[in-house]
Short mmCIF file of C-alpha atoms and ligand atoms in Angstrom, two decimals:
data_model
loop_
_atom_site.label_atom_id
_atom_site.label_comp_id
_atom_site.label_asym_id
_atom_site.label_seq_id
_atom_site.Cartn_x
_atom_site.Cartn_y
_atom_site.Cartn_z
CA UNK R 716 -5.24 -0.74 22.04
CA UNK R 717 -7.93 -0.72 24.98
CA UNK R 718 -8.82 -3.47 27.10
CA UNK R 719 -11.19 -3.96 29.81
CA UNK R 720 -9.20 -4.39 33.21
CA UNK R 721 -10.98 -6.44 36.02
CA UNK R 722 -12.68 -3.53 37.49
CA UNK R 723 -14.76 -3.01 34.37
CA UNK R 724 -11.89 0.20 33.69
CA UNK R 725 -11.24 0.93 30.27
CA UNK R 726 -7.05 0.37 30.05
CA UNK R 727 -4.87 1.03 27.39
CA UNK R 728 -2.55 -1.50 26.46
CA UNK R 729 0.20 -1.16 23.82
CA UNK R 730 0.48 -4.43 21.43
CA UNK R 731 4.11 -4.74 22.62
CA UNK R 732 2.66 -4.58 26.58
CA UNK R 733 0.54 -7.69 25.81
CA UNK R 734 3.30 -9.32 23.82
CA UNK R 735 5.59 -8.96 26.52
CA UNK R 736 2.79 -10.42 28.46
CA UNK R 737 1.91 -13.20 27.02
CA UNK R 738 3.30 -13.44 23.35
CA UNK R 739 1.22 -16.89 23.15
CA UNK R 740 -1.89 -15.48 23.13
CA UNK R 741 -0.59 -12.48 21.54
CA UNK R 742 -0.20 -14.90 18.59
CA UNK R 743 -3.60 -16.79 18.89
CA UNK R 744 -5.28 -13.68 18.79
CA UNK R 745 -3.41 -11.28 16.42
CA UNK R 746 -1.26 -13.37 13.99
CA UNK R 747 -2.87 -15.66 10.80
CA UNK R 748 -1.04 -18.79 10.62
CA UNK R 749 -1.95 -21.07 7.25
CA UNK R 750 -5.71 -21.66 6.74
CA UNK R 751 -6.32 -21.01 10.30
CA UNK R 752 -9.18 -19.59 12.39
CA UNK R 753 -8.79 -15.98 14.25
CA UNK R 754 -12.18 -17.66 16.74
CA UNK R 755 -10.92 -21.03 16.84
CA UNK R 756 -7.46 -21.71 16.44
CA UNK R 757 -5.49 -24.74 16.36
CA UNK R 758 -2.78 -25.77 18.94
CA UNK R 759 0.82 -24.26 17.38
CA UNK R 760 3.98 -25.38 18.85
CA UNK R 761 6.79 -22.21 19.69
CA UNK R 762 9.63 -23.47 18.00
CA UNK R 763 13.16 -21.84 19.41
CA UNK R 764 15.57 -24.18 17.17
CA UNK R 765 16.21 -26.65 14.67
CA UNK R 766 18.81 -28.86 13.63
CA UNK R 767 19.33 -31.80 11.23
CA UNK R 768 15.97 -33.51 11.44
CA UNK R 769 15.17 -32.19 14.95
CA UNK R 770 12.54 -29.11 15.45
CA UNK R 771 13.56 -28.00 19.35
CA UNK R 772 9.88 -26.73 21.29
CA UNK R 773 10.96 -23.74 23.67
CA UNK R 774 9.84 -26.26 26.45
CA UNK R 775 12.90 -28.70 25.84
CA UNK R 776 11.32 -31.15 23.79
CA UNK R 777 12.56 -32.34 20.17
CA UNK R 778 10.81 -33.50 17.75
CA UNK R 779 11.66 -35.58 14.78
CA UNK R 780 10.56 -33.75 11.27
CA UNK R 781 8.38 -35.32 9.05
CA UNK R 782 7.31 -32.88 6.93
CA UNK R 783 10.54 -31.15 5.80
CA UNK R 784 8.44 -27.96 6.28
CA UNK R 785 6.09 -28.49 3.51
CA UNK R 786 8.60 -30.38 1.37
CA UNK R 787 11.50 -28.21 1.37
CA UNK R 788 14.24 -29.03 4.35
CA UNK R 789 15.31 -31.52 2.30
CA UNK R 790 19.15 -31.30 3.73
CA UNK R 791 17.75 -31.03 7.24
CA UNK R 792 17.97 -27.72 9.25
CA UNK R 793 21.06 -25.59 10.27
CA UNK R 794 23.09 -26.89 7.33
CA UNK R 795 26.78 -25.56 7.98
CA UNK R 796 27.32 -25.49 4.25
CA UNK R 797 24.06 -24.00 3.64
CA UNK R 798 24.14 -21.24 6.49
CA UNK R 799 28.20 -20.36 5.25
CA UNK R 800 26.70 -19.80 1.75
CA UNK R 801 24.22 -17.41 3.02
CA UNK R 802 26.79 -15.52 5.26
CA UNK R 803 29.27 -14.89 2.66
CA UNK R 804 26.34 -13.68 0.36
CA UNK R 805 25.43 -11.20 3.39
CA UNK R 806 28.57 -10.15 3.52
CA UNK R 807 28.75 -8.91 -0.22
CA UNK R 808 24.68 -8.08 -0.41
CA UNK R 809 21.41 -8.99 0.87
CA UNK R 810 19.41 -7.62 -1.87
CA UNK R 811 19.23 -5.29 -4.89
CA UNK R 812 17.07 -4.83 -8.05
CA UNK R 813 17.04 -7.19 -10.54
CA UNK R 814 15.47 -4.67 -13.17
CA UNK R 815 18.36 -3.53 -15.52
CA UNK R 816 20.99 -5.28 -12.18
CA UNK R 817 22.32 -8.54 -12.43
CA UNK R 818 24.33 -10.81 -9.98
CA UNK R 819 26.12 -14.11 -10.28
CA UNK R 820 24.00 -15.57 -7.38
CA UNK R 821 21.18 -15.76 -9.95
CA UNK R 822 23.01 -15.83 -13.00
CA UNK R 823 24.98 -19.17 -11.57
CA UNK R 824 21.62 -20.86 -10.62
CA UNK R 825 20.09 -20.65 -13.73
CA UNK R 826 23.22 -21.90 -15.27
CA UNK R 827 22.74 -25.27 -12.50
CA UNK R 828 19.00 -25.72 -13.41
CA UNK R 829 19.53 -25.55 -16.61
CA UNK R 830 21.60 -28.22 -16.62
CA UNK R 831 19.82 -30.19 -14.57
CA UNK R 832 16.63 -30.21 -15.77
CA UNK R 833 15.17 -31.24 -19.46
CA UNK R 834 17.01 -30.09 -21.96
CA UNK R 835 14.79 -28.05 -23.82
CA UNK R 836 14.45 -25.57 -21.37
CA UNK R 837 16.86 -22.79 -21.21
CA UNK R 838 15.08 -19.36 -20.26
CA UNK R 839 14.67 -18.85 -16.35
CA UNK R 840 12.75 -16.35 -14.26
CA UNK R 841 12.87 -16.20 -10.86
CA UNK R 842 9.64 -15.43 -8.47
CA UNK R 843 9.34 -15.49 -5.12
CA UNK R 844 7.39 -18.24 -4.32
CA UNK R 845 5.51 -21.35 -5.69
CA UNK R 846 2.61 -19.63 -6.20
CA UNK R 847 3.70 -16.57 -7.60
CA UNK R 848 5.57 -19.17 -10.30
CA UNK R 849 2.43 -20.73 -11.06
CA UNK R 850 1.11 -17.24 -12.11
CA UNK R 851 3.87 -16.64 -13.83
CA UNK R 852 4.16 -19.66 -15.82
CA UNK R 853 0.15 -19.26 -16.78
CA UNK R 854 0.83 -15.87 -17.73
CA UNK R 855 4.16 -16.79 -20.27
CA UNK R 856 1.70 -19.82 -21.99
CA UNK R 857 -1.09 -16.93 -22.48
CA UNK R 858 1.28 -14.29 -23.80
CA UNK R 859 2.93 -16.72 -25.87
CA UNK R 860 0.03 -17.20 -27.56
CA UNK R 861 -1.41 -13.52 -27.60
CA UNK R 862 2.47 -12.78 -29.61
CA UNK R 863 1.48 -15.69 -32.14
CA UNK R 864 -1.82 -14.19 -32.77
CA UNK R 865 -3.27 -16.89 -31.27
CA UNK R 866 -5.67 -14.21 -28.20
CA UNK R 867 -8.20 -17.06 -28.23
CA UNK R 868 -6.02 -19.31 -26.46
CA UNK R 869 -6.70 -18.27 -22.84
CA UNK R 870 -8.18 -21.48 -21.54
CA UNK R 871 -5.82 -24.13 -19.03
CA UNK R 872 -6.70 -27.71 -18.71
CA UNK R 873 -5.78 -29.73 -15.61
CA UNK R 874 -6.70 -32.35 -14.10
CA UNK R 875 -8.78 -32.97 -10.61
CA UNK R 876 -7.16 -33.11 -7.54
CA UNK R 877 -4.47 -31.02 -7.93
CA UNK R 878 -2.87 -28.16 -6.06
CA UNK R 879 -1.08 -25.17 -7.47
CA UNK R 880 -1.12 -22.71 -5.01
CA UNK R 881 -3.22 -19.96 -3.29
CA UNK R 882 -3.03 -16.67 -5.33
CA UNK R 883 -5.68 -16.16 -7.84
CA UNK R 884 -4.88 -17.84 -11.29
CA UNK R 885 -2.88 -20.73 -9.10
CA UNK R 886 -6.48 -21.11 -7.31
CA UNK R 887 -8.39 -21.43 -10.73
CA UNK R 888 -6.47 -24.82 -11.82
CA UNK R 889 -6.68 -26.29 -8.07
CA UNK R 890 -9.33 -29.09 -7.70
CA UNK R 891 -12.80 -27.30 -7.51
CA UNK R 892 -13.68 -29.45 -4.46
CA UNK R 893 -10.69 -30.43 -2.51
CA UNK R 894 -8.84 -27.92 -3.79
CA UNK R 895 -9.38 -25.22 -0.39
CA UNK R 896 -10.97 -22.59 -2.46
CA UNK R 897 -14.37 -24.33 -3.29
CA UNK R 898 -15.93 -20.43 -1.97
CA UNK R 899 -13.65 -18.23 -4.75
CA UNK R 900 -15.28 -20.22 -7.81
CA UNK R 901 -17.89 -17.90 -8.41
CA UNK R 902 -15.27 -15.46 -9.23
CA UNK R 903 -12.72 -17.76 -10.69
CA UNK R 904 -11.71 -17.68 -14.13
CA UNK R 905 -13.37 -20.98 -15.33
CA UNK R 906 -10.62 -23.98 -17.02
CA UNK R 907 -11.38 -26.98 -18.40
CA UNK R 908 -11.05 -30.03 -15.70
CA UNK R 909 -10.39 -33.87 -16.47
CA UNK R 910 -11.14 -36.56 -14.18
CA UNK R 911 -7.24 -37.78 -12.19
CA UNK R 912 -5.60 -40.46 -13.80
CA UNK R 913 -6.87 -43.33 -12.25
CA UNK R 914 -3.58 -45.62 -13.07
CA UNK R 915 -0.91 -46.48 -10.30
CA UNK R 916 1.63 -47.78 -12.99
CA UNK R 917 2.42 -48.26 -16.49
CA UNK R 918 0.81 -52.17 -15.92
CA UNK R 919 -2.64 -50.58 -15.50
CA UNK R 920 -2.55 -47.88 -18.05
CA UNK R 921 -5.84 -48.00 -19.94
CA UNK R 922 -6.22 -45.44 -23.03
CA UNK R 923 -9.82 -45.18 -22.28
CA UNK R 924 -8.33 -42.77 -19.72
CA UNK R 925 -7.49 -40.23 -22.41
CA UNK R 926 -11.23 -40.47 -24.14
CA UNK R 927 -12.58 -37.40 -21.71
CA UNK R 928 -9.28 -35.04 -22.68
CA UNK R 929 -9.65 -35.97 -26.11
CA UNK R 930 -12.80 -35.14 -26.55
CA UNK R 931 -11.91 -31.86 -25.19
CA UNK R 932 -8.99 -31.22 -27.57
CA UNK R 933 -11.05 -32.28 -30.39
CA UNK R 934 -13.60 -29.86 -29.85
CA UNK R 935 -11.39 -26.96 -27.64
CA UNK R 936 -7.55 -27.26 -28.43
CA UNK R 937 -8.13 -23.68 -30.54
CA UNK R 938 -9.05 -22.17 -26.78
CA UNK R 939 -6.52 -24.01 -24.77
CA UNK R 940 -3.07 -22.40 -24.03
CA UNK R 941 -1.56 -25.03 -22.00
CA UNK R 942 -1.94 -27.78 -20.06
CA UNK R 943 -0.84 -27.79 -16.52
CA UNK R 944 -0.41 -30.40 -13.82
CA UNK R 945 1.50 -31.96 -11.23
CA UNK R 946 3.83 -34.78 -12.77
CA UNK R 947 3.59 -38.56 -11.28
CA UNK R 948 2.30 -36.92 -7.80
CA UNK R 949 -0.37 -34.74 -7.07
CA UNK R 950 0.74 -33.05 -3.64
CA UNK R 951 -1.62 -31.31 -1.83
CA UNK R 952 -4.85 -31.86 -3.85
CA UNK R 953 -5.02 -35.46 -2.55
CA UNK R 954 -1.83 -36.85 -2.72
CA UNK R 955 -2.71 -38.70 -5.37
CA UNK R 956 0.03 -41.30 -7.33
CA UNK R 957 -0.11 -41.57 -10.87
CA UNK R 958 1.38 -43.89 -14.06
CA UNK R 959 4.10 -42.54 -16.34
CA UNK R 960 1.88 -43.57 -19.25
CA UNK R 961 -0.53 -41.03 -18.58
CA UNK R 962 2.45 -38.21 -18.53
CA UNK R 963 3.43 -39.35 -21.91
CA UNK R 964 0.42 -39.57 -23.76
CA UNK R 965 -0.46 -36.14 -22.36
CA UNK R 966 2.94 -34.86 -23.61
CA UNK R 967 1.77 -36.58 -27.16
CA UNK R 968 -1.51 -34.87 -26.92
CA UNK R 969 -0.22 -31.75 -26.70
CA UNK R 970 2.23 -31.93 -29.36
CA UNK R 971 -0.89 -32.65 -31.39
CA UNK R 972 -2.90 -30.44 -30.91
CA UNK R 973 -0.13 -27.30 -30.15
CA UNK R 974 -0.97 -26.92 -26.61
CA UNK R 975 1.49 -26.26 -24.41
CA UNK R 976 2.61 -27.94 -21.27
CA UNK R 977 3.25 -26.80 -17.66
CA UNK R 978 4.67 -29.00 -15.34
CA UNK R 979 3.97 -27.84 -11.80
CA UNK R 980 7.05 -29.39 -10.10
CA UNK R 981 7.49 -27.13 -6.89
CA UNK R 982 6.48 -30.05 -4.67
CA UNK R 983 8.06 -33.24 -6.50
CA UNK R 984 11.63 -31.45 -7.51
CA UNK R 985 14.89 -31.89 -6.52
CA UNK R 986 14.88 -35.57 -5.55
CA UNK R 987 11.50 -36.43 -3.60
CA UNK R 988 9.97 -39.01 -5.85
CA UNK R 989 12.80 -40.82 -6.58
CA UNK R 990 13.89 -38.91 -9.89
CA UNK R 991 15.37 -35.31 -9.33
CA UNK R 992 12.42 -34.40 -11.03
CA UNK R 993 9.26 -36.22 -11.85
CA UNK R 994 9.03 -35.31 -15.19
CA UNK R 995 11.85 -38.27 -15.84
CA UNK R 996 9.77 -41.09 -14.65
CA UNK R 997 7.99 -40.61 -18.13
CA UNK R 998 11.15 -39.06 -19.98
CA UNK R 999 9.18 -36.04 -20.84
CA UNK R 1000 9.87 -32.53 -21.30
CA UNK R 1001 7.46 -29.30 -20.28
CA UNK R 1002 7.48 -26.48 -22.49
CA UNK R 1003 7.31 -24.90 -18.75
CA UNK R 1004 8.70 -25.58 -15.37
CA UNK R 1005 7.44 -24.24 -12.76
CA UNK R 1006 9.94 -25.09 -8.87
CA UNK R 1007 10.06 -23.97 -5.42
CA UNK R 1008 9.94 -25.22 -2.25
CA UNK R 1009 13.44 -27.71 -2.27
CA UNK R 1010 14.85 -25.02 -4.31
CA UNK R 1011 16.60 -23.36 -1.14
CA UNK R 1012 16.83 -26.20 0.91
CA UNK R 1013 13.90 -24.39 3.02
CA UNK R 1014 16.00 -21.50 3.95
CA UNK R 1015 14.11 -19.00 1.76
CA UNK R 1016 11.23 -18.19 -0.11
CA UNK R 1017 12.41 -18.78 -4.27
CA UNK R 1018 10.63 -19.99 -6.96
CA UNK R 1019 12.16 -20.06 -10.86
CA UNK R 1020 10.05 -20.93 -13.86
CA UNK R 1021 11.79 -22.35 -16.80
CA UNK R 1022 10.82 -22.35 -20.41
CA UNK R 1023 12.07 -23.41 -24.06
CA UNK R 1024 13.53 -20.65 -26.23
CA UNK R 1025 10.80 -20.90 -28.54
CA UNK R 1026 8.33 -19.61 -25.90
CA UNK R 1027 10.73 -16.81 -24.74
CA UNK R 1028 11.29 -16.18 -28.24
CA UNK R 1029 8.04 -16.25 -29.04
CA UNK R 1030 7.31 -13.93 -26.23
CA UNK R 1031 10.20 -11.40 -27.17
CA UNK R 1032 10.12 -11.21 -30.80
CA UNK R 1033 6.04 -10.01 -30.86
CA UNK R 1034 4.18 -6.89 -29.06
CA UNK R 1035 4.65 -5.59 -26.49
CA UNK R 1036 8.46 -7.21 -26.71
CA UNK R 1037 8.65 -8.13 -22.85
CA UNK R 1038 7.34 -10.47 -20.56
CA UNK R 1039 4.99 -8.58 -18.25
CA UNK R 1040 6.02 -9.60 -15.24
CA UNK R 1041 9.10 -8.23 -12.10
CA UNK R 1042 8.78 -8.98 -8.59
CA UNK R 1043 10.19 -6.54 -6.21
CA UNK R 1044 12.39 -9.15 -4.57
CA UNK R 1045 12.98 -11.01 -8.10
CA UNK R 1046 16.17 -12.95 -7.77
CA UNK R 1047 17.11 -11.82 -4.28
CA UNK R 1048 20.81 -12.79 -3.99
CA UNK R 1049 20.69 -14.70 -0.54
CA UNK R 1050 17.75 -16.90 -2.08
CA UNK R 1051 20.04 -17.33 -4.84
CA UNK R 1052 23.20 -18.14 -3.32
CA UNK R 1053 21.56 -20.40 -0.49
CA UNK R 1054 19.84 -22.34 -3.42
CA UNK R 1055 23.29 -22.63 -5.19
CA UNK R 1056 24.53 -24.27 -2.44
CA UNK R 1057 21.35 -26.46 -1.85
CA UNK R 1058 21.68 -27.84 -5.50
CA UNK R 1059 25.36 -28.17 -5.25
CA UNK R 1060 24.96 -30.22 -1.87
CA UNK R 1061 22.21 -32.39 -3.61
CA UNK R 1062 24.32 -32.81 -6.34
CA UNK R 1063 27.10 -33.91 -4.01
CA UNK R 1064 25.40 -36.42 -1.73
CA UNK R 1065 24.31 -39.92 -2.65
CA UNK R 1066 20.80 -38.76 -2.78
CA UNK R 1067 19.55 -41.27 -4.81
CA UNK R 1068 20.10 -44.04 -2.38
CA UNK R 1069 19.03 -41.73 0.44
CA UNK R 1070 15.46 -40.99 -1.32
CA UNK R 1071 15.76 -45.38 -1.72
CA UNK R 1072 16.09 -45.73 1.57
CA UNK R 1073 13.76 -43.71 2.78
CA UNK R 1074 10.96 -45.40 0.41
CA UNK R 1075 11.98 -48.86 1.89
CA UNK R 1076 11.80 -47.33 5.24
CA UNK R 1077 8.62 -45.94 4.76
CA UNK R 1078 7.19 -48.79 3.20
CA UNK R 1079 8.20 -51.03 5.93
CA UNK R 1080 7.05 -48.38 8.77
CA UNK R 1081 3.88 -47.69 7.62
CA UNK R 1082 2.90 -50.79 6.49
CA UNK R 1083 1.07 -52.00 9.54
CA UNK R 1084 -1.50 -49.48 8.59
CA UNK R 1085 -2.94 -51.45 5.97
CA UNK R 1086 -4.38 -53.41 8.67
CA UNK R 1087 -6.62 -50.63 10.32
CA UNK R 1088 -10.09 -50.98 9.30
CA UNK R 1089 -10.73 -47.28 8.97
CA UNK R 1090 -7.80 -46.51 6.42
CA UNK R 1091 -8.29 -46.63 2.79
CA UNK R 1092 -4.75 -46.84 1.90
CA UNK R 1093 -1.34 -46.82 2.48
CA UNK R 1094 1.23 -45.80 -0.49
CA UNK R 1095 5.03 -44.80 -0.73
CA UNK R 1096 6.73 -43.51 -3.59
CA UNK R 1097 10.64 -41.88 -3.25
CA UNK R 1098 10.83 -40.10 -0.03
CA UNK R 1099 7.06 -39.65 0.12
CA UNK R 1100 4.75 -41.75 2.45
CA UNK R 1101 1.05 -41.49 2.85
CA UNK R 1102 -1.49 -43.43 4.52
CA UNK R 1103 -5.34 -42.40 3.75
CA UNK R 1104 -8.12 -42.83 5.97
CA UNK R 1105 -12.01 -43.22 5.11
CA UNK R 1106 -12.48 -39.80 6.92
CA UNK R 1107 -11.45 -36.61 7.69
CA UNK R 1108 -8.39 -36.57 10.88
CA UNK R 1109 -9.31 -34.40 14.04
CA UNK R 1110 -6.86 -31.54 13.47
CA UNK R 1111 -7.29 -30.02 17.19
CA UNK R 1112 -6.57 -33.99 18.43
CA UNK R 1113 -4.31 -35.65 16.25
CA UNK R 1114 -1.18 -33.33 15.90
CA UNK R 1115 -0.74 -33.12 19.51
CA UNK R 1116 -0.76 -37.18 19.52
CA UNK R 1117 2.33 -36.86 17.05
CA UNK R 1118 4.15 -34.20 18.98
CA UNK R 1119 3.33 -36.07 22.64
CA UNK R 1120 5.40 -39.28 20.56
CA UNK R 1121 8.65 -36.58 19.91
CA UNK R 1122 7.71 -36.57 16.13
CA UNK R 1123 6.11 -33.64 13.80
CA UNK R 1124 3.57 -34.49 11.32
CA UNK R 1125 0.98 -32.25 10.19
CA UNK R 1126 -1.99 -34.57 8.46
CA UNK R 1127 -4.70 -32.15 6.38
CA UNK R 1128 -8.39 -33.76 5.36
CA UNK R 1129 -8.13 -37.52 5.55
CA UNK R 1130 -4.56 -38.06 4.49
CA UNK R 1131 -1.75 -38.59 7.25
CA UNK R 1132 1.27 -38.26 4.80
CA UNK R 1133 5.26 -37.07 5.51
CA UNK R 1134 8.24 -36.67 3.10
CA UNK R 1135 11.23 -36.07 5.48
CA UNK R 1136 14.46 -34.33 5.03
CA UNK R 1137 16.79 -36.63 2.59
CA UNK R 1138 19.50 -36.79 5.23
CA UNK R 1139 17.00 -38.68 8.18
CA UNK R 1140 18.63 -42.01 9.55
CA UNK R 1141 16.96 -45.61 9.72
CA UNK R 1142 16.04 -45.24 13.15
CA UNK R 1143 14.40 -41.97 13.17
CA UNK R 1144 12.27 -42.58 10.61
CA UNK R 1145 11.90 -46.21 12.24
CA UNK R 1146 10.14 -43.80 15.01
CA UNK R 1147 8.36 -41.85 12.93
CA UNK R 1148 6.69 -44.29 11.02
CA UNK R 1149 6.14 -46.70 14.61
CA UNK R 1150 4.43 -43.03 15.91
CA UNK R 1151 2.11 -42.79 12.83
CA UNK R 1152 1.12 -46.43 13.16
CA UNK R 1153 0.28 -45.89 16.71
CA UNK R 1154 -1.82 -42.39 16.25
CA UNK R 1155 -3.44 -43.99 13.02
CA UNK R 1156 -4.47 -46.69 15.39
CA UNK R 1157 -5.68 -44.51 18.15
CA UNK R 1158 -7.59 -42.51 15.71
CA UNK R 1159 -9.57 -46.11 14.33
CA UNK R 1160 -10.66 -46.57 18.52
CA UNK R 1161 -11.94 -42.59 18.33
CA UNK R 1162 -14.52 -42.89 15.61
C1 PLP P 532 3.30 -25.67 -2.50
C2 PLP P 532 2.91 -25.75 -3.93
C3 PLP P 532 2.60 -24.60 -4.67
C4 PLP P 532 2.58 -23.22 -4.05
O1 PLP P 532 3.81 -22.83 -3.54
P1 PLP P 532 3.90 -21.65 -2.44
O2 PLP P 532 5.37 -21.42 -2.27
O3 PLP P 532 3.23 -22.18 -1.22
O4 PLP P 532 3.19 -20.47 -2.99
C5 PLP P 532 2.31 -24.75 -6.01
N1 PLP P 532 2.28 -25.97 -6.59
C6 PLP P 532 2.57 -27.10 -5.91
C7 PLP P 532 2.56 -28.40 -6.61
C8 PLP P 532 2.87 -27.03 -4.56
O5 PLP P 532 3.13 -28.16 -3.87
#
């Protein structure tokens, strides 16, 4: 690599000199971090350790963790039961094929979410991350229906303001607007879009709400291979709470018409809204199940998508015989075993009153927000808490407001929202909500 030295020489530096240098702006200029700029980067914080709900900066300071790392520390870092499961795994194997291979690391975990999830699903594949199961539960509901006969039925229907991930057919069903890939449409495969529920709880359900996805499925239902959406709350679309009722009558809808159902649960699993999974606030079951993020406890990168035996069936029993997909890293044993222990250790801890807990903390906490002129809302449901402004957050101010107050939250658009680990005490979060009250406030005098 040549740089310009400050006698105008041309020098050669190796990448590893200017790491060694400086690895800071080694990163700022070299390294993508999540929808970030290469010209203009956002402040990021060097991180040497973590531990319970604590994310240790190299320069001494601690921070308390509101964001479970995108929803998935939900057992809080450096978990001795979690980091003893992953050693004795190393010690048999880190990794080997899962085409025509099998382990019990895998084999064990579907066995658990089977179990614990609705009972009519009992065929698992693993992928590697959320996203990747999103494409992978699209492709199994358009297979399915290409082994029926059915190759009309390509179309998905969601509904606005959700999120499903970044890769290509995960982009397609993510809110055209707020969904972050507004520029791909163009080249988008184009599904069929609903307005978002508009109901909080079963006491406002209307079932005028159903009259636009009706209309579709009376005119469309012969096009439309599944449905697919975020149960009860719609993460990083908008953060959006919605009524049981609606859940249901989709569920009915679908039965009707012989659509199928995908229920994107890779944010609200394992716990977070109160249920272990969302789908149980309405009693439904998905004809697909798409997790990931909790699933390891945030120690690795593991997705599974679960589905009934009809559709694997279904799937098996026509051409071409197989499901067309295999990840390289399919099933990778330490993902496995850490997220046998993660379950286990869910399992095994009051988390039910934990998740409680937090939603009365974060009720309480946050509540003072309502008060701010310049925020739209403030709503908490399980171990989720979210208060929405009238307008956009300064991303290159407001972070460093949290992290100057010992606490980590990350806000995106207009939304300031955290879900913390399960295991955080009263008086942390007592903190982190008091810091978000005070930041939110600052933020009002700013504008
Ligand atoms: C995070 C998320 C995804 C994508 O998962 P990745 O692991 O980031 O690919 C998909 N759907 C929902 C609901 C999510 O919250």
């Amino acid at each position: 690599m040549y740089t310009l030295t400050d006698s105008g020489q041309v020098a050669m530096t190796t990448a590893q000199e200017q790491f060694d240098h400086d690895w800071r702006a080694f990163d700022r200029a070299h390294v993508w971090h999540p929808y970030s700029s290469m010209t203009a980067p956002i402040a990021t914080y060097p991180v040497v350790a973590a531990q319970g709900v604590r994310i240790r900066l190299e320069d001494g300071r601690e921070l308390i963790d509101g964001m479970a790392s995108w929803w998935s520390v939900i057992h809080g870092y450096n978990h001795p039961v979690l980091n003893q499961a992953l050693r004795d795994q190393l010690d048999a194997m880190a990794h080997v094929m899962f085409g025509g291979l099998t382990h019990t690391p895998a084999v064990q975990l579907a066995a658990r979410l089977i179990d614990i999830t609705p009972a009519p699903l009992q065929q698992v594949f693993f992928a590697d991350s959320g996203s990747v199961a999103v494409e992978v539960a699209i492709k199994m509901a358009i297979q399915y229906w290409y082994a029926q006969g059915h190759t009309e039925r390509t179309r998905l229907l969601t509904i606005r303001n959700g999120y499903h991930g970044d890769t290509f057919a995960a982009m397609s069903v993510c809110d055209p607007v707020g969904g972050m890939h507004e520029l791909f449409s163009g080249i988008l495969p184009k599904h069929l879009f609903v307005r978002a529920p508009q109901c909080r709880n079963d006491a406002d359900w209307a079932e005028a709400e159903l009259a636009e996805i009706q209309q579709i499925f009376a005119h469309q239902a012969h096009e439309i291979a599944a449905v697919i959406l975020e149960p009860i709350i719609q993460g990083a679309g908008g953060m959006r709470f919605y009524c049981p009722q609606y859940l249901r009558r989709i569920r009915e809808l679908c039965d009707a018409h012989d659509v199928l159902l995908i229920a994107d649960e890779i944010a609200t699993g394992f716990g977070r809204t109160g249920k272990l999974f969302a789908c149980e606030h309405a009693d439904i079951a998905p004809d697909i199940l798409c997790l990931g993020k909790a699933l390891t406890g945030g120690y690795m990168t593991l997705a599974a998508v679960l589905t009934t035996q009809r559709i694997a069936h279904g799937i098996s029993d026509a051409d071409p015989g197989v499901f067309m997909h295999g990840p390289t890293f399919m099933a990778n044993p330490l993902a496995c075993a850490v997220a046998n222990a993660s379950v286990e250790l869910l399992l095994n801890s009051p988390w039910q009153a934990r998740v409680a807990a937090i939603e009365a903390g974060l009720e309480q906490g946050l509540a003072p927000c309502r008060d701010f002129a310049h925020v739209r809302e403030v709503r908490v449901l399980g171990a989720i808490g979210v208060v929405e402004l009238h307008h956009p957050v300064d991303m290159h101010w407001m972070p460093d407001e949290f992290v100057k107050r010992g606490v980590w939250v990350r806000p995106f658009r207009n939304l300031v929202y955290v879900m913390p680990p399960y295991v955080m005490t009263a008086e942390d979060l007592a903190a982190l909500t008091q810091a978000i009250v005070e930041v939110v406030g600052l933020a009002e005098g700013r504008r």
